[in-house]
Amino acid sequence: MITFTDRAREAVLAYLGDDEEQLEALRIAVRGQPLGGQPAFELTLVPLSERRDDERLLDAGGFKVLVSDADADVLEGATVDFVDRVNESGFEVRPARPAA
């Protein structure tokens, strides 16, 4: 469903490894879609105990990912990368299908 680049996988595992709060999963949620633009995504580390009834639990190879049923179609085939540019660094989600 969702592909993580090696760099993104390493970043998630590093964040999970630095945790003292028992954060065990990465939640990926769609947070709006500007007209004619790509959707905005929110990535949050959470304990598995916060899994919602409408969320799917995915294995990303070393860590778990939570995705709501409502967001699954948008995230189908998406790639998550960790970018480090001059003025920004962080996770970047690239949907498989361009915005309509």
mmCIF file of C-alpha atoms in Angstrom:
data_model
loop_
_atom_site.group_PDB
_atom_site.id
_atom_site.type_symbol
_atom_site.label_atom_id
_atom_site.label_comp_id
_atom_site.label_asym_id
_atom_site.label_seq_id
_atom_site.Cartn_x
_atom_site.Cartn_y
_atom_site.Cartn_z
ATOM 1 C CA MET A 1 0.000 0.000 0.000
ATOM 2 C CA ILE A 2 2.569 2.618 1.109
ATOM 3 C CA THR A 3 6.252 2.521 0.200
ATOM 4 C CA PHE A 4 8.925 4.045 2.427
ATOM 5 C CA THR A 5 12.280 5.051 1.017
ATOM 6 C CA ASP A 6 15.312 3.810 2.927
ATOM 7 C CA ARG A 7 15.888 7.307 4.242
ATOM 8 C CA ALA A 8 12.282 7.629 5.497
ATOM 9 C CA ARG A 9 12.419 4.176 7.112
ATOM 10 C CA GLU A 10 15.672 5.066 8.906
ATOM 11 C CA ALA A 11 14.168 8.363 10.147
ATOM 12 C CA VAL A 12 11.017 6.685 11.503
ATOM 13 C CA LEU A 13 13.047 4.003 13.259
ATOM 14 C CA ALA A 14 15.358 6.659 14.732
ATOM 15 C CA TYR A 15 12.399 8.643 16.079
ATOM 16 C CA LEU A 16 10.833 5.499 17.524
ATOM 17 C CA GLY A 17 14.182 4.512 19.067
ATOM 18 C CA ASP A 18 14.547 7.901 20.791
ATOM 19 C CA ASP A 19 11.132 7.604 22.358
ATOM 20 C CA GLU A 20 10.457 7.345 26.065
ATOM 21 C CA GLU A 21 6.650 7.444 25.698
ATOM 22 C CA GLN A 22 6.161 4.008 24.085
ATOM 23 C CA LEU A 23 5.319 5.414 20.671
ATOM 24 C CA GLU A 24 4.982 2.341 18.472
ATOM 25 C CA ALA A 25 3.344 3.358 15.197
ATOM 26 C CA LEU A 26 3.320 6.071 12.565
ATOM 27 C CA ARG A 27 -0.136 7.475 11.816
ATOM 28 C CA ILE A 28 -0.536 8.978 8.340
ATOM 29 C CA ALA A 29 -3.628 11.096 7.779
ATOM 30 C CA VAL A 30 -4.880 13.241 4.907
ATOM 31 C CA ARG A 31 -5.559 16.787 6.114
ATOM 32 C CA GLY A 32 -7.318 18.576 3.301
ATOM 33 C CA GLN A 33 -6.695 19.058 -0.366
ATOM 34 C CA PRO A 34 -6.348 22.521 -1.881
ATOM 35 C CA LEU A 35 -8.209 23.097 -5.133
ATOM 36 C CA GLY A 36 -6.129 21.616 -7.910
ATOM 37 C CA GLY A 37 -3.288 20.779 -5.522
ATOM 38 C CA GLN A 38 -1.881 17.776 -3.770
ATOM 39 C CA PRO A 39 -3.413 16.724 -0.454
ATOM 40 C CA ALA A 40 -1.708 17.741 2.760
ATOM 41 C CA PHE A 41 -0.566 14.925 5.031
ATOM 42 C CA GLU A 42 -0.038 14.703 8.757
ATOM 43 C CA LEU A 43 2.408 12.141 10.155
ATOM 44 C CA THR A 44 2.342 11.463 13.881
ATOM 45 C CA LEU A 45 4.005 8.900 16.127
ATOM 46 C CA VAL A 46 1.477 7.280 18.457
ATOM 47 C CA PRO A 47 1.194 4.316 20.831
ATOM 48 C CA LEU A 48 -0.712 1.356 19.377
ATOM 49 C CA SER A 49 -3.210 1.777 22.207
ATOM 50 C CA GLU A 50 -4.468 4.914 20.373
ATOM 51 C CA ARG A 51 -5.466 2.920 17.290
ATOM 52 C CA ARG A 52 -8.952 3.957 16.192
ATOM 53 C CA ASP A 53 -11.699 1.575 15.098
ATOM 54 C CA ASP A 54 -11.565 2.922 11.541
ATOM 55 C CA GLU A 55 -7.791 2.486 11.131
ATOM 56 C CA ARG A 56 -5.895 -0.222 9.310
ATOM 57 C CA LEU A 57 -2.665 -1.494 10.837
ATOM 58 C CA LEU A 58 0.072 -1.966 8.230
ATOM 59 C CA ASP A 59 3.540 -3.451 8.597
ATOM 60 C CA ALA A 60 6.150 -1.157 7.038
ATOM 61 C CA GLY A 61 9.094 -3.448 7.656
ATOM 62 C CA GLY A 62 10.333 -2.653 11.135
ATOM 63 C CA PHE A 63 7.482 -0.450 12.319
ATOM 64 C CA LYS A 64 3.700 -0.219 12.146
ATOM 65 C CA VAL A 65 1.640 2.324 10.200
ATOM 66 C CA LEU A 66 -1.932 3.392 10.968
ATOM 67 C CA VAL A 67 -4.136 4.631 8.121
ATOM 68 C CA SER A 68 -7.845 5.398 8.348
ATOM 69 C CA ASP A 69 -10.204 3.610 5.988
ATOM 70 C CA ALA A 70 -11.257 7.026 4.638
ATOM 71 C CA ASP A 71 -7.656 7.926 3.706
ATOM 72 C CA ALA A 72 -6.623 4.526 2.340
ATOM 73 C CA ASP A 73 -7.549 5.317 -1.284
ATOM 74 C CA VAL A 74 -5.479 8.522 -1.341
ATOM 75 C CA LEU A 75 -2.506 6.714 0.215
ATOM 76 C CA GLU A 76 -2.715 3.617 -1.999
ATOM 77 C CA GLY A 77 0.624 3.355 -3.795
ATOM 78 C CA ALA A 78 2.038 6.494 -2.129
ATOM 79 C CA THR A 79 5.723 6.895 -1.354
ATOM 80 C CA VAL A 80 7.008 8.413 1.880
ATOM 81 C CA ASP A 81 10.460 10.002 1.763
ATOM 82 C CA PHE A 82 12.549 11.999 4.215
ATOM 83 C CA VAL A 83 13.899 15.127 2.571
ATOM 84 C CA ASP A 84 16.631 17.470 3.736
ATOM 85 C CA ARG A 85 16.659 20.652 1.694
ATOM 86 C CA VAL A 86 18.138 24.091 2.309
ATOM 87 C CA ASN A 87 15.003 25.546 3.928
ATOM 88 C CA GLU A 88 13.149 22.429 5.001
ATOM 89 C CA SER A 89 13.559 18.915 6.237
ATOM 90 C CA GLY A 90 11.052 16.278 7.139
ATOM 91 C CA PHE A 91 8.761 13.678 5.718
ATOM 92 C CA GLU A 92 7.252 14.094 2.276
ATOM 93 C CA VAL A 93 4.352 11.980 1.033
ATOM 94 C CA ARG A 94 3.991 11.601 -2.716
ATOM 95 C CA PRO A 95 0.643 10.125 -3.763
ATOM 96 C CA ALA A 96 0.680 7.586 -6.595
ATOM 97 C CA ARG A 97 -2.085 9.427 -8.415
ATOM 98 C CA PRO A 98 -1.880 13.159 -9.105
ATOM 99 C CA ALA A 99 -4.630 15.363 -7.728
ATOM 100 C CA ALA A 100 -7.689 15.682 -9.966
#
